[in-house]
mmCIF file of C-alpha atoms and ligand atoms in Angstrom:
data_model
loop_
_atom_site.group_PDB
_atom_site.id
_atom_site.type_symbol
_atom_site.label_atom_id
_atom_site.label_comp_id
_atom_site.label_asym_id
_atom_site.label_seq_id
_atom_site.Cartn_x
_atom_site.Cartn_y
_atom_site.Cartn_z
ATOM 1 C CA MET A 1 0.000 0.000 0.000
ATOM 2 C CA SER A 2 1.343 3.425 -0.840
ATOM 3 C CA ALA A 3 0.847 6.083 1.835
ATOM 4 C CA PRO A 4 -2.164 8.356 1.334
ATOM 5 C CA LYS A 5 -1.523 11.956 0.345
ATOM 6 C CA PHE A 6 -1.187 14.494 3.140
ATOM 7 C CA SER A 7 -3.032 17.802 3.015
ATOM 8 C CA VAL A 8 -0.844 20.715 4.130
ATOM 9 C CA THR A 9 -2.180 23.792 5.909
ATOM 10 C CA ARG A 10 0.550 26.332 6.514
ATOM 11 C CA ASN A 11 0.761 28.069 9.866
ATOM 12 C CA PRO A 12 -0.451 31.643 9.179
ATOM 13 C CA ALA A 13 1.723 32.960 12.009
ATOM 14 C CA PRO A 14 4.949 30.925 12.113
ATOM 15 C CA ALA A 15 7.845 31.878 14.371
ATOM 16 C CA SER A 16 9.874 34.742 12.929
ATOM 17 C CA PRO A 17 13.366 33.897 11.633
ATOM 18 C CA GLN A 18 14.758 35.817 14.620
ATOM 19 C CA ARG A 19 12.635 33.885 17.118
ATOM 20 C CA ARG A 20 13.633 30.576 15.508
ATOM 21 C CA ALA A 21 17.313 31.540 15.599
ATOM 22 C CA ASP A 22 16.987 32.418 19.295
ATOM 23 C CA VAL A 23 15.383 29.044 20.051
ATOM 24 C CA LEU A 24 17.970 27.112 18.022
ATOM 25 C CA ALA A 25 20.794 28.932 19.818
ATOM 26 C CA ALA A 26 19.779 27.273 23.121
ATOM 27 C CA PRO A 27 16.985 24.767 22.554
ATOM 28 C CA GLY A 28 17.417 22.584 25.621
ATOM 29 C CA PHE A 29 15.136 19.554 25.369
ATOM 30 C CA GLY A 30 11.394 19.462 24.738
ATOM 31 C CA ARG A 31 10.798 23.116 25.554
ATOM 32 C CA TYR A 32 9.946 24.588 22.164
ATOM 33 C CA MET A 33 7.808 23.135 19.385
ATOM 34 C CA THR A 34 7.993 23.825 15.674
ATOM 35 C CA ASP A 35 5.308 25.612 13.650
ATOM 36 C CA HIS A 36 3.459 22.515 12.454
ATOM 37 C CA MET A 37 2.309 19.056 13.477
ATOM 38 C CA VAL A 38 0.917 15.961 11.793
ATOM 39 C CA THR A 39 -2.497 14.468 12.456
ATOM 40 C CA VAL A 40 -3.910 11.232 11.018
ATOM 41 C CA ARG A 41 -7.149 9.619 12.161
ATOM 42 C CA TRP A 42 -8.249 6.005 12.337
ATOM 43 C CA THR A 43 -11.820 4.871 12.499
ATOM 44 C CA ALA A 44 -13.019 1.276 12.717
ATOM 45 C CA GLY A 45 -14.371 0.213 9.353
ATOM 46 C CA THR A 46 -12.645 3.064 7.491
ATOM 47 C CA GLY A 47 -9.034 2.630 8.571
ATOM 48 C CA TRP A 48 -6.501 5.461 8.386
ATOM 49 C CA HIS A 49 -7.797 8.684 6.890
ATOM 50 C CA ASP A 50 -7.299 12.449 6.614
ATOM 51 C CA PRO A 51 -3.508 12.606 6.922
ATOM 52 C CA ALA A 52 -2.622 16.254 7.394
ATOM 53 C CA VAL A 53 0.118 18.703 8.264
ATOM 54 C CA VAL A 54 -1.509 21.512 10.219
ATOM 55 C CA PRO A 55 -0.383 24.498 12.332
ATOM 56 C CA TYR A 56 0.921 23.411 15.736
ATOM 57 C CA GLY A 57 -1.680 24.103 18.378
ATOM 58 C CA PRO A 58 -4.120 22.799 20.993
ATOM 59 C CA MET A 59 -6.244 19.766 20.194
ATOM 60 C CA THR A 60 -9.892 19.568 21.173
ATOM 61 C CA LEU A 61 -10.882 16.433 23.055
ATOM 62 C CA ASP A 62 -14.256 15.336 24.357
ATOM 63 C CA PRO A 63 -13.935 14.836 28.150
ATOM 64 C CA SER A 64 -15.051 11.236 27.758
ATOM 65 C CA SER A 65 -12.403 10.413 25.143
ATOM 66 C CA MET A 66 -11.164 6.978 26.128
ATOM 67 C CA VAL A 67 -7.493 7.964 26.457
ATOM 68 C CA LEU A 68 -8.390 10.238 29.386
ATOM 69 C CA HIS A 69 -9.853 7.327 31.360
ATOM 70 C CA TYR A 70 -8.146 4.087 30.415
ATOM 71 C CA GLY A 71 -4.815 5.311 29.155
ATOM 72 C CA GLN A 72 -4.559 3.962 25.620
ATOM 73 C CA GLU A 73 -1.554 6.080 24.639
ATOM 74 C CA ILE A 74 1.713 5.109 22.958
ATOM 75 C CA PHE A 75 4.616 7.135 21.642
ATOM 76 C CA GLU A 76 7.984 7.083 19.925
ATOM 77 C CA GLY A 77 11.052 9.291 20.078
ATOM 78 C CA LEU A 78 13.604 9.793 17.332
ATOM 79 C CA LYS A 79 15.836 12.522 15.999
ATOM 80 C CA ALA A 80 16.286 14.232 12.634
ATOM 81 C CA TYR A 81 19.841 15.345 11.918
ATOM 82 C CA ARG A 82 21.068 17.806 9.349
ATOM 83 C CA GLN A 83 23.634 16.011 7.170
ATOM 84 C CA PRO A 84 26.794 17.630 5.772
ATOM 85 C CA ASP A 85 25.171 17.850 2.296
ATOM 86 C CA GLY A 86 22.194 19.799 3.689
ATOM 87 C CA SER A 87 19.741 16.922 3.581
ATOM 88 C CA ILE A 88 17.817 15.828 6.667
ATOM 89 C CA ALA A 89 18.058 12.237 7.828
ATOM 90 C CA SER A 90 16.945 10.249 10.805
ATOM 91 C CA PHE A 91 18.421 7.179 12.415
ATOM 92 C CA ARG A 92 16.631 3.853 11.827
ATOM 93 C CA PRO A 93 13.106 5.328 11.692
ATOM 94 C CA ASP A 94 11.905 2.015 10.267
ATOM 95 C CA ALA A 95 12.783 0.464 13.636
ATOM 96 C CA ASN A 96 10.713 3.128 15.411
ATOM 97 C CA ALA A 97 7.836 2.423 13.013
ATOM 98 C CA ALA A 98 7.999 -1.296 13.784
ATOM 99 C CA ARG A 99 8.187 -0.697 17.527
ATOM 100 C CA PHE A 100 5.245 1.745 17.338
ATOM 101 C CA ALA A 101 3.165 -0.959 15.663
ATOM 102 C CA GLY A 102 4.231 -3.426 18.349
ATOM 103 C CA SER A 103 3.259 -0.993 21.116
ATOM 104 C CA ALA A 104 -0.117 -0.492 19.393
ATOM 105 C CA ARG A 105 -0.650 -4.264 19.323
ATOM 106 C CA ARG A 106 0.050 -4.595 23.041
ATOM 107 C CA LEU A 107 -2.415 -1.824 23.892
ATOM 108 C CA ALA A 108 -5.056 -3.156 21.473
ATOM 109 C CA MET A 109 -4.785 -0.002 19.354
ATOM 110 C CA ALA A 110 -4.846 0.377 15.570
ATOM 111 C CA GLU A 111 -1.480 -0.336 13.941
ATOM 112 C CA LEU A 112 -0.087 2.465 11.818
ATOM 113 C CA PRO A 113 1.513 1.066 8.620
ATOM 114 C CA GLU A 114 5.277 1.604 8.467
ATOM 115 C CA ASP A 115 5.110 3.636 5.236
ATOM 116 C CA LEU A 116 2.566 6.011 6.771
ATOM 117 C CA PHE A 117 4.783 6.445 9.846
ATOM 118 C CA LEU A 118 7.780 7.309 7.642
ATOM 119 C CA ALA A 119 5.694 9.572 5.386
ATOM 120 C CA SER A 120 4.389 11.466 8.416
ATOM 121 C CA LEU A 121 7.964 12.374 9.381
ATOM 122 C CA SER A 122 8.950 13.461 5.875
ATOM 123 C CA GLU A 123 5.778 15.511 5.443
ATOM 124 C CA LEU A 124 6.301 17.372 8.710
ATOM 125 C CA LEU A 125 9.967 18.035 7.990
ATOM 126 C CA ALA A 126 9.259 19.248 4.475
ATOM 127 C CA VAL A 127 7.350 22.134 6.074
ATOM 128 C CA ASP A 128 9.462 22.608 9.212
ATOM 129 C CA SER A 129 12.921 21.933 7.730
ATOM 130 C CA GLU A 130 14.228 25.299 8.928
ATOM 131 C CA TRP A 131 13.845 23.999 12.494
ATOM 132 C CA VAL A 132 16.504 21.326 11.938
ATOM 133 C CA PRO A 133 19.770 22.658 13.389
ATOM 134 C CA GLU A 134 22.982 22.959 11.396
ATOM 135 C CA ALA A 135 25.080 19.927 10.577
ATOM 136 C CA GLY A 136 28.251 19.015 12.391
ATOM 137 C CA GLY A 137 27.234 18.878 16.030
ATOM 138 C CA GLU A 138 24.870 16.916 18.217
ATOM 139 C CA ASP A 139 21.983 19.338 17.775
ATOM 140 C CA SER A 140 18.932 17.738 16.228
ATOM 141 C CA LEU A 141 15.203 18.042 15.787
ATOM 142 C CA TYR A 142 13.525 15.607 18.165
ATOM 143 C CA LEU A 143 10.433 13.974 16.671
ATOM 144 C CA ARG A 144 7.638 12.721 18.904
ATOM 145 C CA PRO A 145 5.057 10.509 17.160
ATOM 146 C CA PHE A 146 2.211 9.474 19.464
ATOM 147 C CA MET A 147 -1.280 8.013 19.345
ATOM 148 C CA ILE A 148 -4.327 8.335 21.601
ATOM 149 C CA ALA A 149 -7.757 6.706 21.849
ATOM 150 C CA THR A 150 -10.407 9.239 20.895
ATOM 151 C CA GLU A 151 -13.647 7.286 20.971
ATOM 152 C CA VAL A 152 -16.142 9.005 23.230
ATOM 153 C CA GLY A 153 -17.592 6.866 26.006
ATOM 154 C CA LEU A 154 -16.779 5.190 29.299
ATOM 155 C CA GLY A 155 -17.132 1.540 28.326
ATOM 156 C CA VAL A 156 -13.962 -0.459 28.942
ATOM 157 C CA ARG A 157 -12.877 -1.879 25.581
ATOM 158 C CA PRO A 158 -10.488 -0.969 22.783
ATOM 159 C CA SER A 159 -11.375 2.384 21.256
ATOM 160 C CA SER A 160 -12.908 2.423 17.781
ATOM 161 C CA GLU A 161 -11.165 5.715 16.945
ATOM 162 C CA TYR A 162 -7.583 6.879 17.254
ATOM 163 C CA LEU A 163 -5.637 10.051 16.623
ATOM 164 C CA TYR A 164 -2.016 9.698 15.517
ATOM 165 C CA SER A 165 0.103 12.832 15.691
ATOM 166 C CA VAL A 166 3.712 13.943 15.329
ATOM 167 C CA ILE A 167 5.147 17.015 16.997
ATOM 168 C CA ALA A 168 8.758 18.206 16.744
ATOM 169 C CA SER A 169 11.059 19.999 19.155
ATOM 170 C CA PRO A 170 14.631 21.227 18.610
ATOM 171 C CA ALA A 171 17.137 19.532 20.908
ATOM 172 C CA GLY A 172 20.544 20.843 21.906
ATOM 173 C CA PRO A 173 23.509 18.606 22.699
ATOM 174 C CA TYR A 174 22.594 16.545 25.752
ATOM 175 C CA PHE A 175 25.933 17.293 27.334
ATOM 176 C CA SER A 176 27.063 20.841 26.882
ATOM 177 C CA GLY A 177 30.640 21.104 28.061
ATOM 178 C CA GLY A 178 31.651 17.457 27.750
ATOM 179 C CA VAL A 179 30.114 14.079 28.577
ATOM 180 C CA LYS A 180 29.477 13.959 32.325
ATOM 181 C CA PRO A 181 28.522 10.924 34.395
ATOM 182 C CA MET A 182 25.267 10.769 36.316
ATOM 183 C CA ASP A 183 24.380 9.046 39.563
ATOM 184 C CA VAL A 184 21.718 6.350 39.461
ATOM 185 C CA TRP A 185 19.292 5.104 42.113
ATOM 186 C CA LEU A 186 19.018 1.292 42.235
ATOM 187 C CA GLU A 187 15.357 0.838 43.144
ATOM 188 C CA THR A 188 14.449 -2.142 45.344
ATOM 189 C CA GLU A 189 10.843 -1.324 46.288
ATOM 190 C CA TYR A 190 9.113 -0.258 43.071
ATOM 191 C CA THR A 191 9.394 -2.122 39.776
ATOM 192 C CA ARG A 192 8.993 -0.817 36.219
ATOM 193 C CA ALA A 193 7.570 -3.800 34.396
ATOM 194 C CA ALA A 194 6.507 -7.386 34.972
ATOM 195 C CA LEU A 195 6.622 -10.293 32.538
ATOM 196 C CA GLY A 196 3.416 -10.258 30.542
ATOM 197 C CA GLY A 197 2.803 -6.585 31.329
ATOM 198 C CA THR A 198 3.449 -3.527 29.193
ATOM 199 C CA GLY A 199 7.199 -3.142 29.762
ATOM 200 C CA THR A 200 8.040 -3.915 26.152
ATOM 201 C CA ALA A 201 5.579 -1.317 24.839
ATOM 202 C CA LYS A 202 6.442 2.374 24.713
ATOM 203 C CA CYS A 203 3.348 3.682 26.458
ATOM 204 C CA GLY A 204 2.708 6.705 28.630
ATOM 205 C CA GLY A 205 1.429 4.502 31.460
ATOM 206 C CA ASN A 206 4.896 3.023 32.013
ATOM 207 C CA TYR A 207 6.239 6.520 32.425
ATOM 208 C CA ALA A 208 3.411 7.578 34.774
ATOM 209 C CA ALA A 209 4.331 4.666 37.044
ATOM 210 C CA SER A 210 8.023 5.637 36.969
ATOM 211 C CA LEU A 211 7.554 9.170 38.276
ATOM 212 C CA LEU A 212 7.285 8.289 41.973
ATOM 213 C CA PRO A 213 10.479 6.160 42.017
ATOM 214 C CA GLN A 214 12.086 8.860 39.871
ATOM 215 C CA SER A 215 11.364 11.430 42.585
ATOM 216 C CA VAL A 216 12.693 9.025 45.259
ATOM 217 C CA GLY A 217 15.902 8.783 43.235
ATOM 218 C CA ALA A 218 16.012 12.553 42.855
ATOM 219 C CA GLN A 219 15.791 12.917 46.644
ATOM 220 C CA HIS A 220 19.036 10.925 46.758
ATOM 221 C CA GLY A 221 20.617 13.164 44.147
ATOM 222 C CA CYS A 222 20.179 10.649 41.308
ATOM 223 C CA ALA A 223 19.226 11.616 37.771
ATOM 224 C CA GLN A 224 17.723 8.243 36.861
ATOM 225 C CA VAL A 225 16.415 5.037 38.393
ATOM 226 C CA ALA A 226 17.591 1.497 37.604
ATOM 227 C CA TYR A 227 14.965 -1.197 38.041
ATOM 228 C CA LEU A 228 15.209 -4.841 39.079
ATOM 229 C CA ASP A 229 12.985 -7.569 37.660
ATOM 230 C CA ALA A 230 9.551 -7.816 39.266
ATOM 231 C CA GLU A 231 9.656 -11.560 40.042
ATOM 232 C CA GLU A 232 12.912 -12.122 41.899
ATOM 233 C CA ARG A 233 13.947 -8.512 42.531
ATOM 234 C CA GLN A 234 17.418 -9.570 41.582
ATOM 235 C CA TRP A 235 18.103 -8.988 37.904
ATOM 236 C CA ILE A 236 18.768 -5.615 36.330
ATOM 237 C CA ASP A 237 16.126 -4.744 33.742
ATOM 238 C CA GLU A 238 16.868 -1.168 32.677
ATOM 239 C CA MET A 239 16.249 2.427 33.700
ATOM 240 C CA GLY A 240 13.068 4.460 33.261
ATOM 241 C CA SER A 241 13.940 5.533 29.730
ATOM 242 C CA ASN A 242 17.387 4.028 29.027
ATOM 243 C CA ASN A 243 18.852 0.566 28.582
ATOM 244 C CA LEU A 244 22.018 -0.360 30.482
ATOM 245 C CA PHE A 245 25.470 -1.635 29.506
ATOM 246 C CA PHE A 246 28.235 -2.936 31.794
ATOM 247 C CA VAL A 247 31.959 -3.215 31.052
ATOM 248 C CA PHE A 248 33.924 -5.822 32.990
ATOM 249 C CA ARG A 249 37.721 -6.065 32.900
ATOM 250 C CA SER A 250 39.406 -9.173 34.215
ATOM 251 C CA ASP A 251 42.952 -9.544 35.562
ATOM 252 C CA ASP A 252 44.332 -10.716 32.214
ATOM 253 C CA GLY A 253 43.096 -7.454 30.684
ATOM 254 C CA SER A 254 40.252 -9.000 28.681
ATOM 255 C CA VAL A 255 37.077 -6.979 28.453
ATOM 256 C CA GLU A 256 33.496 -8.188 28.524
ATOM 257 C CA VAL A 257 30.702 -5.813 27.581
ATOM 258 C CA ALA A 258 27.330 -7.054 28.792
ATOM 259 C CA THR A 259 23.753 -5.831 28.603
ATOM 260 C CA PRO A 260 20.639 -7.387 30.145
ATOM 261 C CA ASP A 261 18.983 -9.763 27.697
ATOM 262 C CA LEU A 262 15.585 -8.744 26.356
ATOM 263 C CA ARG A 263 13.475 -10.627 28.821
ATOM 264 C CA GLY A 264 9.826 -9.726 28.504
ATOM 265 C CA SER A 265 10.132 -6.731 30.793
ATOM 266 C CA VAL A 266 12.794 -4.707 28.968
ATOM 267 C CA LEU A 267 12.018 -2.129 26.291
ATOM 268 C CA ALA A 268 13.968 -3.010 23.140
ATOM 269 C CA GLY A 269 15.938 0.198 22.662
ATOM 270 C CA ILE A 270 17.089 1.008 19.150
ATOM 271 C CA THR A 271 20.209 2.610 20.614
ATOM 272 C CA ARG A 272 20.868 -0.591 22.569
ATOM 273 C CA ASP A 273 20.503 -2.717 19.449
ATOM 274 C CA SER A 274 22.694 -0.366 17.402
ATOM 275 C CA LEU A 275 25.430 -0.284 20.037
ATOM 276 C CA ILE A 276 25.678 -4.068 20.034
ATOM 277 C CA THR A 277 26.402 -3.863 16.285
ATOM 278 C CA VAL A 278 28.725 -0.844 16.518
ATOM 279 C CA ALA A 279 30.697 -2.582 19.269
ATOM 280 C CA LYS A 280 31.068 -5.672 17.068
ATOM 281 C CA ASP A 281 32.318 -3.447 14.228
ATOM 282 C CA LEU A 282 34.959 -2.132 16.633
ATOM 283 C CA GLY A 283 35.998 -5.652 17.615
ATOM 284 C CA ILE A 284 34.216 -5.537 20.975
ATOM 285 C CA SER A 285 31.761 -8.345 21.531
ATOM 286 C CA VAL A 286 28.675 -7.726 23.613
ATOM 287 C CA VAL A 287 26.956 -10.506 25.506
ATOM 288 C CA GLU A 288 23.270 -10.322 26.321
ATOM 289 C CA ARG A 289 22.787 -12.020 29.669
ATOM 290 C CA ARG A 290 21.333 -11.671 33.115
ATOM 291 C CA ILE A 291 23.164 -9.209 35.345
ATOM 292 C CA SER A 292 22.180 -9.013 38.991
ATOM 293 C CA GLY A 293 22.053 -5.913 41.116
ATOM 294 C CA GLN A 294 24.608 -7.660 43.313
ATOM 295 C CA GLU A 295 26.981 -8.081 40.364
ATOM 296 C CA TRP A 296 26.770 -4.326 39.751
ATOM 297 C CA LEU A 297 27.422 -3.368 43.392
ATOM 298 C CA GLY A 298 30.008 -6.104 44.004
ATOM 299 C CA GLY A 299 31.791 -5.556 40.694
ATOM 300 C CA ALA A 300 32.082 -1.838 41.280
ATOM 301 C CA ALA A 301 33.401 -2.464 44.801
ATOM 302 C CA SER A 302 35.993 -5.042 43.688
ATOM 303 C CA GLY A 303 36.972 -3.130 40.563
ATOM 304 C CA VAL A 304 36.157 -5.791 37.923
ATOM 305 C CA LEU A 305 33.237 -3.652 36.772
ATOM 306 C CA THR A 306 34.952 -0.658 35.231
ATOM 307 C CA GLU A 307 32.209 1.145 33.293
ATOM 308 C CA VAL A 308 28.419 1.371 33.303
ATOM 309 C CA PHE A 309 26.343 3.467 30.954
ATOM 310 C CA GLY A 310 22.751 4.084 29.981
ATOM 311 C CA CYS A 311 21.657 4.452 26.361
ATOM 312 C CA GLY A 312 18.683 5.900 24.538
ATOM 313 C CA THR A 313 17.838 8.265 21.714
ATOM 314 C CA ALA A 314 17.909 11.460 23.784
ATOM 315 C CA ALA A 315 21.463 11.257 25.174
ATOM 316 C CA VAL A 316 22.744 8.335 23.024
ATOM 317 C CA ILE A 317 25.064 7.219 25.866
ATOM 318 C CA THR A 318 25.158 8.540 29.423
ATOM 319 C CA PRO A 319 27.972 7.298 31.678
ATOM 320 C CA ILE A 320 27.002 6.296 35.191
ATOM 321 C CA GLY A 321 29.325 7.286 38.015
ATOM 322 C CA THR A 322 27.868 6.255 41.357
ATOM 323 C CA VAL A 323 25.052 3.784 42.015
ATOM 324 C CA LYS A 324 23.117 4.483 45.206
ATOM 325 C CA HIS A 325 20.628 2.218 46.967
ATOM 326 C CA SER A 326 18.858 1.889 50.307
ATOM 327 C CA GLY A 327 21.958 0.212 51.789
ATOM 328 C CA GLY A 328 24.685 2.560 50.595
ATOM 329 C CA GLU A 329 26.474 3.608 47.429
ATOM 330 C CA VAL A 330 29.416 2.572 45.301
ATOM 331 C CA THR A 331 31.270 4.357 42.522
ATOM 332 C CA VAL A 332 32.105 2.575 39.277
ATOM 333 C CA GLY A 333 35.778 2.929 38.322
ATOM 334 C CA ASN A 334 37.041 6.400 39.148
ATOM 335 C CA GLY A 335 33.591 7.894 38.537
ATOM 336 C CA GLU A 336 34.611 9.350 35.184
ATOM 337 C CA PRO A 337 33.382 8.268 31.726
ATOM 338 C CA GLY A 338 35.394 5.179 30.683
ATOM 339 C CA PRO A 339 37.165 4.480 27.385
ATOM 340 C CA VAL A 340 34.651 1.922 26.038
ATOM 341 C CA THR A 341 31.778 4.272 26.884
ATOM 342 C CA LEU A 342 33.373 7.169 25.048
ATOM 343 C CA GLN A 343 34.529 5.085 22.081
ATOM 344 C CA LEU A 344 31.047 3.674 21.478
ATOM 345 C CA ARG A 345 29.427 7.066 21.922
ATOM 346 C CA GLU A 346 31.752 8.692 19.406
ATOM 347 C CA ALA A 347 31.296 5.870 16.881
ATOM 348 C CA LEU A 348 27.494 6.005 16.964
ATOM 349 C CA THR A 349 27.097 9.791 17.017
ATOM 350 C CA ALA A 350 29.527 10.090 14.082
ATOM 351 C CA ILE A 351 27.240 7.885 11.969
ATOM 352 C CA GLN A 352 24.201 9.927 13.033
ATOM 353 C CA ARG A 353 25.674 13.303 12.140
ATOM 354 C CA GLY A 354 26.956 11.967 8.823
ATOM 355 C CA ALA A 355 30.629 12.208 9.796
ATOM 356 C CA ALA A 356 31.349 8.473 9.443
ATOM 357 C CA PRO A 357 30.368 5.815 6.910
ATOM 358 C CA ASP A 358 27.016 4.123 7.482
ATOM 359 C CA PRO A 359 27.828 0.456 6.743
ATOM 360 C CA HIS A 360 24.467 -0.830 7.975
ATOM 361 C CA GLY A 361 22.271 1.596 6.023
ATOM 362 C CA TRP A 362 20.834 3.077 9.205
ATOM 363 C CA MET A 363 20.439 6.669 8.022
ATOM 364 C CA HIS A 364 17.149 7.354 6.267
ATOM 365 C CA THR A 365 16.808 10.553 4.247
ATOM 366 C CA LEU A 366 13.585 12.349 5.182
ATOM 367 C CA VAL A 367 14.166 15.525 3.148
ATOM 368 C CA PRO A 368 16.660 15.577 0.247
ATOM 369 C CA ALA A 369 19.239 18.371 0.095
ATOM 370 C CA SER A 370 17.499 19.995 -2.886
ATOM 371 C CA ALA A 371 14.190 20.361 -1.017
ATOM 372 C CA SER A 372 15.634 21.520 2.260
ATOM 373 C CA VAL A 373 16.563 24.935 3.601
HETATM 374 C C1 PLP B 1 12.498 4.667 24.675
HETATM 375 C C2 PLP B 1 13.042 3.825 25.785
HETATM 376 C C3 PLP B 1 14.368 3.360 25.794
HETATM 377 C C4 PLP B 1 15.392 3.742 24.742
HETATM 378 O O1 PLP B 1 15.011 3.371 23.464
HETATM 379 P P1 PLP B 1 15.745 4.010 22.187
HETATM 380 O O2 PLP B 1 15.052 3.389 21.039
HETATM 381 O O3 PLP B 1 17.169 3.637 22.277
HETATM 382 O O4 PLP B 1 15.535 5.486 22.293
HETATM 383 C C5 PLP B 1 14.765 2.531 26.825
HETATM 384 N N1 PLP B 1 13.921 2.193 27.815
HETATM 385 C C6 PLP B 1 12.646 2.638 27.855
HETATM 386 C C7 PLP B 1 11.777 2.223 28.976
HETATM 387 C C8 PLP B 1 12.169 3.465 26.850
HETATM 388 O O5 PLP B 1 10.902 3.907 26.905
#
């Protein structure tokens, strides 16, 4: 099926060039939105219809729209990068499209076809291309596709109507002034996801449930929370929005890079998957296995665990310095970003900004150089 044609309604009052330049000079993350957004509707019996690029602005929702009561909401997050030739590309958006469909399946929502997902990004960027920062750095335009249940009524069942939308927000480099490690709270009371639950879907409900433990971690000075499995409270799953990697160095100097295997309670990060491949390209093998909280604490204490980092689209790789928990805290290595962490981060970000070859065909052009400003 070829994607249906989008109607385009230009924003009659877009940001002035000066305003846009001011925003792009210091965008932060998620604070400013571009001039337009995408909307596509789904209705049972009709399927997907009325794909449109419209001015960014408030949406009207009936108070009994199902999403407001039973939480059928899913989302994605990916970045568009200006390439050295002026084109705009994103990183593995087909993988985001596939994951979005998988999240929809788990929440009994309508599945958006992959070509419509990709077209929605290109259509938005064709109109908002001036919001994509210059090439060469880590600045990007963050894209947020999401979908909500819009059927009106309080009956508990899958909605018969959905609204898919994409909004976009310029993002500055995650680390301004060098990659800095963060402290992480190892949570032993609350869990993120149970086998058979929604942990493998990217849904707002998972994030709602993570906010209380997140604030507990923040009270201990931690930027993120690492979760243990819900059954045995022993095995590291991941953090609230990042997967985890561990670097072990044995006495003979050999290095093992490990990441928790994708048991049914871990979100399959595209950064995680890409790093496993990038590491292999660099001659570093990554094993996917169970890693216990005890192995983290004990390994950091004994020194065999030399690096730990989180990974996800927003920061790509974030080194972890100290892990804190209800019984104390321990610092990994010397608390500074380690060599494997930095090497992997540089290798992946170089592909994304178009500064290194793309041997796996991960970069997907959304707007060709000729059509972009
Ligand atoms: C989005 C997300 C990640 C990271 O996924 P990427 O595709 O690498 O951005 C990791 N864990 C959770 C829970 C997430 O929601």
